[in-house]
Amino acid sequence: MNNLFVYLELQEDSRVAEVSLELLTKGRSLATQLGCRLEAVAAGCNLEGIAAQVMPYGVDVLHLFDAEGLYPYTSLPHTSVLVNLFKEEQPQIALMGATVIGRDLGPRVSSALHSGLTADCTALEIGEHDDKKAGKHYEGLLYQIRPAFGGNIVATIVNPENRPQMATVREGVMKKELFDANHQGEIVRHDVAKYVPDTDYVVKVIERHVERAKHNLKGAPIVVAGGYGVGSRENFQLLFDLAKELHGEVGASRAAVDAGFADHDRQIGQTGVTVRPKLYIACGISGQIQHIAGMQESSMIISINSDPNAPINTIADYVITGRVEDVVPKMIKYYKKNSK
Amino acid sequence: MNLRIIVLAKQVPDTRNVGKDAMNADGTINRAALPAIFNPEDLNALEQALRLKEQYPGTTVKVLTMGPPRAAEIVREGMFRGTDGGYLLTDRAFAGADTLATSYALSTAIRKMGEYDIIIGGRQAIDGDTAQVGPQVAEKLGLTQITYAEEILKVEDGRITVKRHIDGGVETVEGPLPIVITVNGSAAPCRPRNAKLLMTHKNAVITEWSVADIDGDVAQCGLSGSPTKVKAIQNIVFKAKESKAMGDTDAEIENLIVELVENHTIS
């Protein structure tokens, strides 16, 4: 009882999503700190391969809900699985990915259990809390830390009274690490019909197109990112040319995406992808906090900006004051000349 | 077919254009420095509702919002684009609500509004980016939901077909009415205000509802109805690095490239 639960998001062929493995890693360390067990829940179809994928991350108990109709995901059956399981198990913490599925499922579960949920956390910690008005002291609470207000502030949220304390986290924010390749936990196979009424299967998925990502921005060792200062979709092509030469990927700030210069799936920042490349080349990016939150852990940062006082320059290793359309072609030219 | 549609919409500070004066010296937000706007994705939702109204004559579209008295503008903005009015929930007891307390207030007001077929809102508001209120309203009303909608394809025989965004792709799903739908920012943009409707409704009086008017439980509203508490708020301070400043001459760019190639950062 009162353990830490992670909802496992499943992709095609019952592959566990990266974000779920990242959350198991975080969950493992939080559970150890709290002295509780790490439990994982998978709901889908043909789940025999799940245990081998997740046990090395230190799962103590794996709950399997294996039935036709649980894949592909629809809202009501998965909500019933978690709500009814949580009523029995009384978890203290429940974590899920801030994905389309997690953001569809988490709020419903939190509403049904009247437990608080914090979306898109960038850090999770354990700490204490004093409610001075009520004169109450709490220990071992989950600090749910997230940027708020368009990324201009960071808020620490706690749920003192209600359980489970729920949080969602975006892919790439936590780091995935194996706990023990030989770790073996307990597996519990549940009777789905006891948890999910037939009336839950009301939404039908008629058609589905899932494409493997066109690029690997998150894992790219070199990222060439553009902001509003790039000026146009045509100028963004220069960034693609440089990225191609360097074997990197192209990213964009929210302002550039909103302006239509780059596609949404290339957005870096609090509401986009978090990247940790060895080299980040920021082109015409002013450096709003919500963007910096998604790239500040880059090993080396080069900022190209016509404004020598662009905020991003304060965290850059190299600041080139100049126009993107002048500097980027020179970088391509001299890379070609010097890399052979 | 007469559909009864409720659009959930929020007036939000424009966090996309935060200037230097947006933060007070003590780290709190200077709301006065930020213009109040119609939450962008709620406009995408409004457009889907108005399209249904055109497609199925006899359909009614009403806007429901919650906020301070000036948020009545949101209901009027809807009327300027073709809705049939709406309601503003406003009461000090609603203040400080997290998403659960917000969804309690909205779902209680929706019950008060009477019968409905479709409740539609933006996926998320730009001042919180949580995307939680839509699904929580659905849960509280005992309805199913379709989130991340791109386009409503048809409504037929009590079922609605929706194209929605999923991670890495799209899917088309079909669900029963009544239903809650949340709409993505990538859906069709909202039509502009209609000049005639603007003239007709610019002074429209919007019905305001308090907690008592919707027969709400004060304990479940606002701060007291919120399980999540804000423990701390901090300004973000990034560790400044010592940076090397450079110009954009050929020699400087070439030197940098050579340095990066030699230390194996690139190549």
Coordinates of C-alpha atoms in Angstrom, one line a residue:
Chain A
M1 CA 0.0 0.0 0.0
N2 CA 0.9 3.7 -0.4
N3 CA 3.5 3.0 -3.1
L4 CA 4.7 4.9 -6.1
F5 CA 2.9 4.1 -9.4
V6 CA 4.0 4.7 -13.0
Y7 CA 1.6 4.4 -15.8
L8 CA 3.3 2.7 -18.8
E9 CA 2.4 4.1 -22.1
L10 CA 2.4 1.6 -24.9
Q11 CA 3.2 2.0 -28.5
E12 CA 2.8 -0.3 -31.4
D13 CA 3.9 -3.9 -30.8
S14 CA 3.5 -3.3 -27.0
R15 CA 6.7 -1.2 -26.9
V16 CA 6.9 0.8 -23.7
A17 CA 7.3 4.5 -24.5
E18 CA 10.6 6.2 -23.7
V19 CA 8.9 8.7 -21.4
S20 CA 7.6 5.8 -19.3
L21 CA 11.1 4.4 -18.9
E22 CA 12.4 7.8 -17.9
L23 CA 9.6 8.0 -15.3
L24 CA 10.5 4.5 -14.0
T25 CA 14.1 5.8 -13.5
K26 CA 12.9 8.8 -11.6
G27 CA 10.2 6.8 -9.7
R28 CA 12.8 4.2 -8.7
S29 CA 14.9 6.9 -6.9
L30 CA 11.9 8.6 -5.3
A31 CA 10.6 5.3 -4.1
T32 CA 13.9 4.4 -2.6
Q33 CA 14.1 7.7 -0.9
L34 CA 10.5 7.3 0.5
G35 CA 11.1 3.6 1.5
C36 CA 8.2 2.5 -0.6
R37 CA 7.9 0.2 -3.6
L38 CA 7.9 1.1 -7.3
E39 CA 4.8 -0.3 -9.1
A40 CA 4.0 0.0 -12.8
V41 CA 0.7 -0.4 -14.7
A42 CA 0.3 -1.5 -18.3
A43 CA -3.0 -1.7 -20.0
G44 CA -3.2 -3.0 -23.6
C45 CA -3.2 -6.1 -25.7
N46 CA -0.6 -8.9 -25.8
L47 CA 1.5 -7.7 -22.9
E48 CA 3.8 -10.7 -22.4
G49 CA 6.8 -8.7 -23.5
I50 CA 6.3 -5.8 -21.0
A51 CA 8.1 -7.3 -18.0
A52 CA 11.3 -7.8 -19.9
Q53 CA 11.3 -4.2 -21.0
V54 CA 10.6 -2.6 -17.6
M55 CA 12.0 -4.9 -14.9
P56 CA 15.6 -3.7 -15.4
Y57 CA 14.4 -0.3 -14.3
G58 CA 13.8 -1.6 -10.8
V59 CA 10.0 -2.3 -10.9
D60 CA 8.9 -4.1 -7.7
V61 CA 5.4 -4.9 -8.9
L62 CA 4.0 -4.9 -12.5
H63 CA 0.3 -4.8 -12.9
L64 CA -0.9 -6.1 -16.3
F65 CA -4.3 -5.4 -17.8
D66 CA -4.4 -7.5 -21.0
A67 CA -7.5 -7.4 -23.1
E68 CA -8.9 -6.6 -26.6
G69 CA -10.2 -3.1 -26.6
L70 CA -7.4 -1.7 -24.4
Y71 CA -5.3 -1.0 -27.5
P72 CA -5.3 1.4 -29.1
Y73 CA -5.9 3.7 -26.1
T74 CA -9.3 5.3 -25.5
S75 CA -10.1 7.5 -22.5
L76 CA -12.7 5.6 -20.5
P77 CA -11.3 2.1 -20.2
H78 CA -7.8 3.2 -19.2
T79 CA -9.4 5.7 -16.7
S80 CA -11.4 2.8 -15.1
V81 CA -8.2 0.7 -14.9
L82 CA -6.3 3.3 -13.0
V83 CA -9.2 4.6 -10.9
N84 CA -10.3 1.2 -9.7
L85 CA -6.7 0.0 -9.2
F86 CA -5.8 3.1 -7.2
K87 CA -8.9 2.7 -5.0
E88 CA -7.5 -0.7 -4.0
E89 CA -3.9 0.2 -3.8
Q90 CA -4.0 3.7 -2.4
P91 CA -0.8 4.9 -4.0
Q92 CA 0.9 8.0 -2.5
I93 CA 2.3 9.1 -5.9
A94 CA 1.2 8.4 -9.5
L95 CA 3.3 9.5 -12.5
M96 CA 2.6 9.5 -16.2
G97 CA 4.0 11.0 -19.4
A98 CA 2.9 14.5 -20.4
T99 CA 2.0 13.0 -23.8
V100 CA -1.3 13.1 -25.7
I101 CA -2.3 10.0 -23.8
G102 CA -1.1 11.1 -20.4
R103 CA -2.7 14.5 -20.8
D104 CA -6.0 12.8 -21.8
L105 CA -5.9 10.2 -19.0
G106 CA -4.3 12.0 -16.0
P107 CA -6.9 14.7 -15.6
R108 CA -9.8 12.2 -15.7
V109 CA -8.2 10.0 -13.1
S110 CA -7.4 13.0 -10.8
S111 CA -11.0 14.2 -11.1
A112 CA -12.5 10.8 -10.3
L113 CA -10.2 10.5 -7.2
H114 CA -10.3 14.2 -6.3
S115 CA -6.5 14.1 -6.1
G116 CA -4.4 17.0 -7.4
L117 CA -2.5 16.7 -10.7
T118 CA 0.4 18.9 -11.8
A119 CA 1.1 19.0 -15.6
D120 CA 4.4 19.1 -17.3
C121 CA 6.7 19.0 -14.3
T122 CA 10.4 19.7 -15.0
A123 CA 11.6 18.4 -11.6
L124 CA 10.2 16.1 -8.9
E125 CA 11.6 16.1 -5.4
I126 CA 10.6 14.9 -1.9
G127 CA 10.4 17.4 0.8
E128 CA 8.4 18.7 3.8
H129 CA 5.7 21.3 4.0
D130 CA 4.2 23.5 6.7
D131 CA 0.6 24.7 6.4
K132 CA 0.9 27.6 8.7
K133 CA -2.8 28.5 8.6
A134 CA -3.9 25.0 9.5
G135 CA -0.9 24.5 11.9
K136 CA 0.0 21.2 10.1
H137 CA 3.4 19.8 9.2
Y138 CA 3.8 17.3 6.4
E139 CA 6.8 15.1 5.6
G140 CA 7.7 13.2 2.5
L141 CA 5.5 15.2 0.1
L142 CA 6.1 15.2 -3.6
Y143 CA 7.4 18.6 -4.8
Q144 CA 6.0 19.1 -8.3
I145 CA 8.1 21.7 -9.9
R146 CA 7.1 23.3 -13.2
P147 CA 7.5 26.5 -15.1
A148 CA 4.3 28.6 -15.0
F149 CA 2.9 31.6 -16.7
G150 CA 4.4 31.1 -20.1
G151 CA 7.7 29.9 -18.5
N152 CA 8.4 33.2 -16.7
I153 CA 8.4 31.7 -13.2
V154 CA 8.9 28.4 -11.6
A155 CA 6.3 27.1 -9.2
T156 CA 6.6 24.3 -6.6
I157 CA 3.2 22.6 -6.2
V158 CA 2.3 20.3 -3.3
N159 CA -0.8 18.2 -2.6
P160 CA -0.8 18.0 1.2
E161 CA -4.0 16.1 1.8
N162 CA -5.1 14.3 -1.3
R163 CA -3.7 11.0 -2.7
P164 CA -2.3 10.0 -5.0
Q165 CA -0.1 13.0 -5.6
M166 CA -0.2 13.0 -9.4
A167 CA 2.2 14.6 -11.9
T168 CA 2.9 14.4 -15.7
V169 CA 6.4 14.9 -17.2
R170 CA 7.3 15.4 -20.8
E171 CA 9.5 13.0 -22.7
G172 CA 13.2 13.9 -22.4
V173 CA 13.0 15.9 -19.2
M174 CA 14.0 13.0 -16.9
K175 CA 17.0 10.8 -17.8
K176 CA 16.6 7.1 -18.4
E177 CA 19.0 4.8 -16.6
L178 CA 19.0 1.1 -16.0
F179 CA 18.7 0.1 -12.4
D180 CA 19.8 -3.5 -12.5
A181 CA 19.7 -5.7 -15.7
N182 CA 18.9 -8.8 -13.6
H183 CA 16.2 -7.2 -11.4
Q184 CA 13.1 -9.2 -11.1
G185 CA 9.8 -7.9 -9.6
E186 CA 6.4 -9.5 -9.0
I187 CA 3.9 -9.6 -11.9
V188 CA 0.2 -9.4 -11.2
R189 CA -2.2 -10.2 -14.0
H190 CA -5.6 -8.6 -13.4
D191 CA -9.0 -9.7 -14.6
V192 CA -9.9 -6.6 -16.8
A193 CA -13.7 -7.2 -16.7
K194 CA -13.5 -6.6 -12.9
Y195 CA -12.1 -3.1 -13.5
V196 CA -13.6 -1.9 -16.8
P197 CA -17.4 -2.1 -17.4
D198 CA -18.5 -2.9 -21.0
T199 CA -20.1 0.5 -21.2
D200 CA -16.6 2.1 -21.2
Y201 CA -15.9 0.9 -24.8
V202 CA -17.9 3.7 -26.5
V203 CA -15.2 5.5 -28.5
K204 CA -14.2 3.6 -31.7
V205 CA -10.9 4.3 -33.4
I206 CA -11.8 4.2 -37.1
E207 CA -8.5 5.1 -38.7
R208 CA -5.0 5.6 -37.4
H209 CA -1.8 6.9 -39.0
V210 CA 1.3 6.8 -36.9
E211 CA 4.6 7.7 -38.5
R212 CA 8.0 7.1 -36.9
A213 CA 9.4 10.6 -36.1
K214 CA 10.8 12.3 -39.2
H215 CA 13.8 13.4 -37.2
N216 CA 15.6 12.7 -34.0
L217 CA 15.9 16.1 -32.5
K218 CA 15.9 14.9 -28.9
G219 CA 18.9 12.6 -29.4
A220 CA 20.9 14.7 -31.9
P221 CA 24.4 15.6 -30.8
I222 CA 24.3 18.9 -32.6
V223 CA 21.3 21.1 -32.8
V224 CA 20.9 24.1 -35.0
A225 CA 18.0 26.1 -33.7
G226 CA 16.3 29.1 -35.1
G227 CA 14.1 31.8 -33.6
Y228 CA 11.9 34.6 -34.8
G229 CA 15.1 36.5 -35.8
V230 CA 15.6 34.0 -38.6
G231 CA 12.9 36.0 -40.4
S232 CA 11.3 33.5 -42.7
R233 CA 10.7 29.9 -43.6
E234 CA 13.1 30.4 -46.5
N235 CA 15.9 31.6 -44.3
F236 CA 15.3 28.5 -42.1
Q237 CA 16.6 26.5 -45.1
L238 CA 20.1 27.9 -44.2
L239 CA 19.8 26.2 -40.8
F240 CA 18.9 22.9 -42.5
D241 CA 21.9 23.3 -44.8
L242 CA 24.2 23.8 -41.8
A243 CA 22.6 21.0 -39.8
K244 CA 23.1 18.6 -42.8
E245 CA 26.8 19.5 -43.0
L246 CA 27.3 19.0 -39.3
H247 CA 25.1 15.8 -39.1
G248 CA 22.8 17.6 -36.7
E249 CA 19.1 18.4 -36.5
V250 CA 17.1 21.6 -36.8
G251 CA 15.1 23.0 -33.8
A252 CA 13.0 26.1 -33.4
S253 CA 11.8 28.4 -30.7
R254 CA 8.1 28.8 -30.0
A255 CA 8.1 32.2 -31.6
A256 CA 9.5 30.7 -34.8
V257 CA 6.9 28.0 -34.8
D258 CA 4.1 30.4 -34.1
A259 CA 5.3 32.5 -37.0
G260 CA 5.2 29.5 -39.3
F261 CA 8.9 29.4 -40.0
A262 CA 9.2 25.8 -38.7
D263 CA 7.0 22.8 -37.9
H264 CA 5.6 22.3 -34.5
D265 CA 7.4 19.0 -33.9
R266 CA 10.7 20.9 -33.9
Q267 CA 9.8 23.2 -31.1
I268 CA 12.4 23.3 -28.2
G269 CA 11.5 24.5 -24.8
Q270 CA 9.1 24.0 -21.9
T271 CA 6.2 23.3 -24.2
G272 CA 8.3 21.4 -26.8
V273 CA 11.2 19.1 -26.7
T274 CA 14.0 19.2 -24.2
V275 CA 17.5 18.7 -25.8
R276 CA 20.9 18.1 -24.3
P277 CA 23.3 18.2 -27.3
K278 CA 27.0 18.6 -27.2
L279 CA 26.6 21.7 -29.4
Y280 CA 23.7 24.0 -29.6
I281 CA 23.8 26.8 -32.2
A282 CA 21.1 29.4 -31.5
C283 CA 20.3 31.5 -34.6
G284 CA 18.2 34.6 -34.1
I285 CA 16.8 33.3 -30.8
S286 CA 16.3 36.0 -28.2
G287 CA 16.2 33.5 -25.3
Q288 CA 12.8 33.5 -23.6
I289 CA 12.9 31.6 -20.4
Q290 CA 10.6 29.0 -21.8
H291 CA 13.0 28.3 -24.6
I292 CA 16.1 28.2 -22.4
A293 CA 14.4 25.7 -20.1
G294 CA 14.6 23.2 -23.0
M295 CA 18.2 23.6 -24.0
Q296 CA 20.2 25.0 -21.1
E297 CA 21.9 21.7 -20.4
S298 CA 23.6 21.7 -23.8
S299 CA 27.4 21.2 -23.4
M300 CA 28.3 24.1 -25.6
I301 CA 26.2 27.0 -26.8
I302 CA 26.9 29.4 -29.7
S303 CA 24.5 32.3 -30.1
I304 CA 24.2 34.1 -33.4
N305 CA 22.2 37.3 -33.0
S306 CA 22.2 40.8 -34.4
D307 CA 21.3 42.0 -30.9
P308 CA 24.4 41.9 -28.7
N309 CA 22.2 42.1 -25.7
A310 CA 19.9 39.1 -26.5
P311 CA 19.2 37.4 -23.2
I312 CA 20.4 34.0 -24.6
N313 CA 23.9 35.5 -24.9
T314 CA 24.3 35.3 -21.1
I315 CA 24.3 31.5 -21.2
A316 CA 26.3 31.1 -24.4
D317 CA 29.9 30.1 -24.7
Y318 CA 30.4 32.0 -28.0
V319 CA 28.4 35.1 -28.9
I320 CA 28.5 36.0 -32.6
T321 CA 27.0 39.4 -33.2
G322 CA 25.8 39.4 -36.7
R323 CA 23.0 38.5 -39.1
V324 CA 22.0 34.8 -39.3
E325 CA 21.9 35.0 -43.1
D326 CA 25.5 36.2 -43.2
V327 CA 27.0 34.0 -40.5
V328 CA 25.4 30.7 -41.2
P329 CA 26.7 30.5 -44.9
K330 CA 30.2 31.4 -43.6
M331 CA 30.0 28.5 -41.1
I332 CA 29.0 26.1 -43.9
K333 CA 31.8 27.4 -46.1
Y334 CA 34.6 27.1 -43.5
Y335 CA 33.3 23.8 -42.2
K336 CA 33.6 22.4 -45.7
K337 CA 37.0 23.8 -46.0
N338 CA 38.4 22.7 -42.7
S339 CA 36.7 19.4 -41.9
K340 CA 38.4 17.2 -44.5
Chain B
M1 CA -30.7 18.3 -36.3
N2 CA -30.6 21.0 -33.5
L3 CA -27.4 20.6 -31.7
R4 CA -27.0 22.3 -28.3
I5 CA -23.3 23.3 -28.0
I6 CA -21.5 24.9 -25.1
V7 CA -18.1 26.5 -25.8
L8 CA -15.8 26.7 -22.8
A9 CA -13.5 29.7 -23.1
K10 CA -11.1 31.7 -20.9
Q11 CA -9.8 35.2 -20.9
V12 CA -6.0 34.9 -20.3
P13 CA -3.1 37.3 -20.0
D14 CA -1.1 37.2 -23.2
T15 CA 1.9 35.3 -21.9
R16 CA 3.4 35.0 -25.4
N17 CA 4.4 38.6 -25.4
V18 CA 5.9 39.1 -22.0
G19 CA 7.9 42.3 -21.7
K20 CA 10.4 43.3 -19.1
D21 CA 7.8 45.0 -17.0
A22 CA 5.7 41.8 -16.7
M23 CA 7.4 40.8 -13.4
N24 CA 7.3 42.9 -10.3
A25 CA 10.5 43.4 -8.3
D26 CA 9.2 41.0 -5.7
G27 CA 8.8 38.2 -8.2
T28 CA 5.1 38.4 -8.6
I29 CA 3.3 38.9 -11.9
N30 CA 2.3 42.3 -13.0
R31 CA -1.0 41.4 -14.6
A32 CA -1.7 45.0 -15.5
A33 CA 1.3 44.9 -17.9
L34 CA -0.2 42.0 -19.9
P35 CA -3.1 42.4 -22.3
A36 CA -6.1 40.2 -21.6
I37 CA -7.0 38.1 -24.7
F38 CA -9.3 35.3 -25.8
N39 CA -7.4 32.1 -25.1
P40 CA -6.1 31.2 -28.6
E41 CA -7.1 27.5 -28.6
D42 CA -10.6 28.4 -27.3
L43 CA -11.0 30.4 -30.6
N44 CA -10.2 27.3 -32.5
A45 CA -12.9 25.5 -30.5
L46 CA -15.4 28.4 -31.2
E47 CA -14.8 28.0 -34.9
Q48 CA -15.6 24.3 -34.8
A49 CA -18.8 25.1 -33.0
L50 CA -19.8 27.9 -35.4
R51 CA -19.2 25.5 -38.4
L52 CA -21.6 23.0 -36.8
K53 CA -24.1 25.8 -36.4
E54 CA -23.9 26.5 -40.1
Q55 CA -24.0 22.9 -41.1
Y56 CA -27.0 22.0 -38.8
P57 CA -29.5 24.9 -38.8
G58 CA -31.3 25.3 -35.5
T59 CA -28.1 24.6 -33.6
T60 CA -27.4 26.9 -30.6
V61 CA -23.9 27.9 -29.5
K62 CA -23.4 29.4 -26.0
V63 CA -20.2 30.4 -24.4
L64 CA -19.4 29.6 -20.8
T65 CA -16.5 31.4 -19.1
M66 CA -15.2 32.0 -15.6
G67 CA -13.3 35.0 -14.4
P68 CA -13.4 38.6 -13.1
P69 CA -16.3 40.8 -14.4
R70 CA -14.3 42.1 -17.4
A71 CA -14.2 38.5 -18.7
A72 CA -17.8 39.1 -19.9
E73 CA -15.9 40.4 -23.0
I74 CA -15.2 36.8 -23.9
V75 CA -19.0 36.0 -24.1
R76 CA -19.5 39.2 -26.2
E77 CA -16.5 38.2 -28.5
G78 CA -18.3 35.0 -29.2
M79 CA -21.5 36.9 -30.1
F80 CA -19.5 39.1 -32.5
R81 CA -18.7 35.9 -34.4
G82 CA -22.1 34.3 -34.3
T83 CA -22.9 32.6 -31.0
D84 CA -26.2 32.9 -29.1
G85 CA -24.8 34.5 -26.0
G86 CA -23.6 32.8 -22.8
Y87 CA -22.8 33.1 -19.2
L88 CA -20.0 34.4 -17.0
L89 CA -19.2 32.7 -13.7
T90 CA -17.9 35.4 -11.4
D91 CA -17.6 35.3 -7.7
R92 CA -14.8 35.9 -5.2
A93 CA -15.4 32.3 -4.1
F94 CA -14.2 31.1 -7.5
A95 CA -10.8 32.8 -7.1
G96 CA -7.6 30.8 -6.7
A97 CA -9.1 27.7 -8.2
D98 CA -6.8 24.9 -9.5
T99 CA -8.0 22.8 -12.4
L100 CA -10.2 20.6 -10.3
A101 CA -12.0 23.4 -8.6
T102 CA -12.4 25.1 -12.0
S103 CA -13.9 22.0 -13.5
Y104 CA -16.2 21.6 -10.5
A105 CA -17.5 25.2 -11.1
L106 CA -17.8 24.7 -14.9
S107 CA -19.6 21.4 -14.7
T108 CA -22.0 22.7 -12.1
A109 CA -22.8 25.6 -14.3
I110 CA -23.2 23.4 -17.4
R111 CA -25.9 21.3 -15.5
K112 CA -27.6 24.6 -14.7
M113 CA -27.6 25.6 -18.4
G114 CA -29.8 22.5 -19.2
E115 CA -29.6 20.0 -21.9
Y116 CA -26.5 19.9 -24.2
D117 CA -25.0 17.7 -26.9
I118 CA -21.5 19.0 -27.3
I119 CA -19.2 20.8 -24.9
I120 CA -16.2 22.1 -26.7
G121 CA -13.1 24.1 -25.6
G122 CA -9.5 24.7 -26.4
R123 CA -7.1 22.0 -25.5
Q124 CA -5.3 24.3 -23.0
A125 CA -5.0 27.9 -21.9
I126 CA -1.7 29.7 -22.5
D127 CA -1.5 30.9 -18.8
G128 CA -1.3 27.4 -17.4
D129 CA -0.7 25.0 -20.3
T130 CA -2.2 22.2 -18.3
A131 CA -4.8 20.8 -20.7
Q132 CA -6.7 19.4 -17.6
V133 CA -9.9 21.3 -17.4
G134 CA -11.6 19.7 -20.5
P135 CA -11.1 16.1 -19.4
Q136 CA -12.0 16.9 -15.8
V137 CA -15.3 18.6 -16.8
A138 CA -16.0 15.5 -18.9
E139 CA -15.3 13.2 -15.9
K140 CA -17.5 15.3 -13.6
L141 CA -20.4 15.2 -16.0
G142 CA -19.9 11.5 -16.6
L143 CA -19.2 12.0 -20.3
T144 CA -16.6 10.6 -22.6
Q145 CA -14.1 12.9 -24.3
I146 CA -12.1 13.5 -27.4
T147 CA -9.1 15.6 -26.8
Y148 CA -6.6 17.2 -29.3
A149 CA -9.3 17.5 -32.0
E150 CA -8.2 18.8 -35.3
E151 CA -11.6 18.8 -37.1
I152 CA -15.1 17.6 -36.5
L153 CA -15.9 15.5 -39.6
K154 CA -19.6 14.8 -39.0
V155 CA -22.4 14.4 -36.5
E156 CA -24.9 11.6 -37.3
D157 CA -27.3 9.4 -35.5
G158 CA -26.2 10.6 -32.1
R159 CA -22.5 10.0 -32.8
I160 CA -19.7 12.4 -33.7
T161 CA -16.7 11.7 -35.8
V162 CA -13.5 13.6 -35.1
K163 CA -10.0 13.7 -36.6
R164 CA -7.6 14.2 -33.7
H165 CA -3.8 14.6 -33.2
I166 CA -1.9 11.8 -31.5
D167 CA 1.8 11.5 -30.7
G168 CA 3.5 10.9 -34.1
G169 CA 0.3 11.0 -36.2
V170 CA -3.4 11.4 -36.5
E171 CA -6.4 9.2 -35.9
T172 CA -10.1 9.4 -36.6
V173 CA -12.4 8.4 -33.8
E174 CA -16.1 8.2 -33.3
G175 CA -18.0 8.7 -30.0
P176 CA -21.5 9.1 -28.6
L177 CA -23.2 12.4 -27.8
P178 CA -23.2 14.1 -25.4
I179 CA -19.5 14.5 -25.4
V180 CA -16.6 16.8 -24.4
I181 CA -14.2 17.8 -27.1
T182 CA -11.0 19.8 -26.7
V183 CA -9.5 21.4 -29.8
N184 CA -5.8 21.8 -30.8
G185 CA -4.2 25.1 -31.9
S186 CA -3.5 23.5 -35.3
A187 CA -7.2 23.3 -36.1
A188 CA -8.8 25.8 -38.4
P189 CA -8.4 29.4 -37.1
C190 CA -11.4 31.3 -36.0
R191 CA -13.4 33.6 -38.3
P192 CA -13.0 37.3 -37.6
R193 CA -15.7 39.4 -35.9
N194 CA -18.7 40.2 -38.1
A195 CA -19.2 44.0 -38.3
K196 CA -22.9 43.7 -38.2
L197 CA -22.9 41.4 -35.2
L198 CA -20.4 43.7 -33.5
M199 CA -22.8 46.7 -33.8
T200 CA -25.7 44.6 -32.6
H201 CA -24.0 43.1 -29.5
K202 CA -21.3 45.5 -28.5
N203 CA -23.4 46.6 -25.5
A204 CA -24.9 43.2 -24.8
V205 CA -25.5 42.5 -21.1
I206 CA -24.0 39.2 -20.1
T207 CA -25.7 37.1 -17.5
E208 CA -23.4 36.7 -14.5
W209 CA -23.6 33.7 -12.2
S210 CA -22.3 33.5 -8.6
V211 CA -21.7 30.2 -6.7
A212 CA -25.2 30.5 -5.3
D213 CA -26.7 31.0 -8.7
I214 CA -25.4 27.6 -9.9
D215 CA -26.3 26.0 -6.6
G216 CA -22.6 25.3 -6.1
D217 CA -20.8 24.1 -2.9
V218 CA -18.5 26.9 -1.9
A219 CA -16.1 24.4 -0.2
Q220 CA -15.5 22.8 -3.7
C221 CA -14.8 26.1 -5.4
G222 CA -11.7 28.3 -5.5
L223 CA -8.8 27.9 -3.2
S224 CA -10.7 25.7 -0.7
G225 CA -11.7 23.3 -3.5
S226 CA -8.2 22.9 -4.8
P227 CA -6.1 19.9 -3.7
T228 CA -3.0 21.4 -5.2
K229 CA -1.3 24.2 -3.3
V230 CA 1.4 26.5 -4.6
K231 CA 4.3 26.1 -2.1
A232 CA 6.7 28.5 -3.7
I233 CA 7.2 30.7 -6.7
Q234 CA 10.6 31.7 -8.0
N235 CA 11.9 33.8 -10.7
I236 CA 14.0 31.8 -13.1
V237 CA 17.7 32.7 -12.8
F238 CA 20.0 31.0 -15.2
K239 CA 23.6 30.6 -14.5
A240 CA 25.4 33.1 -16.7
K241 CA 28.5 31.8 -18.4
E242 CA 31.6 33.6 -19.3
S243 CA 31.1 34.0 -23.0
K244 CA 33.5 34.8 -25.8
A245 CA 32.2 37.7 -27.9
M246 CA 32.9 37.6 -31.6
G247 CA 32.1 39.6 -34.8
D248 CA 30.9 38.1 -38.0
T249 CA 34.0 38.5 -40.2
D250 CA 35.3 35.6 -42.3
A251 CA 38.4 35.3 -40.2
E252 CA 36.6 35.1 -36.9
I253 CA 34.1 32.5 -38.2
E254 CA 36.9 30.4 -39.7
N255 CA 38.9 30.5 -36.4
L256 CA 35.8 29.3 -34.5
I257 CA 35.1 26.5 -36.9
V258 CA 38.7 25.3 -36.9
E259 CA 38.7 25.3 -33.0
L260 CA 35.4 23.3 -33.0
V261 CA 36.8 20.8 -35.5
E262 CA 40.1 20.4 -33.6
N263 CA 38.4 19.8 -30.3
H264 CA 36.0 17.3 -32.0
T265 CA 32.9 19.3 -31.1
I266 CA 32.0 19.0 -34.7
S267 CA 33.2 16.5 -37.3

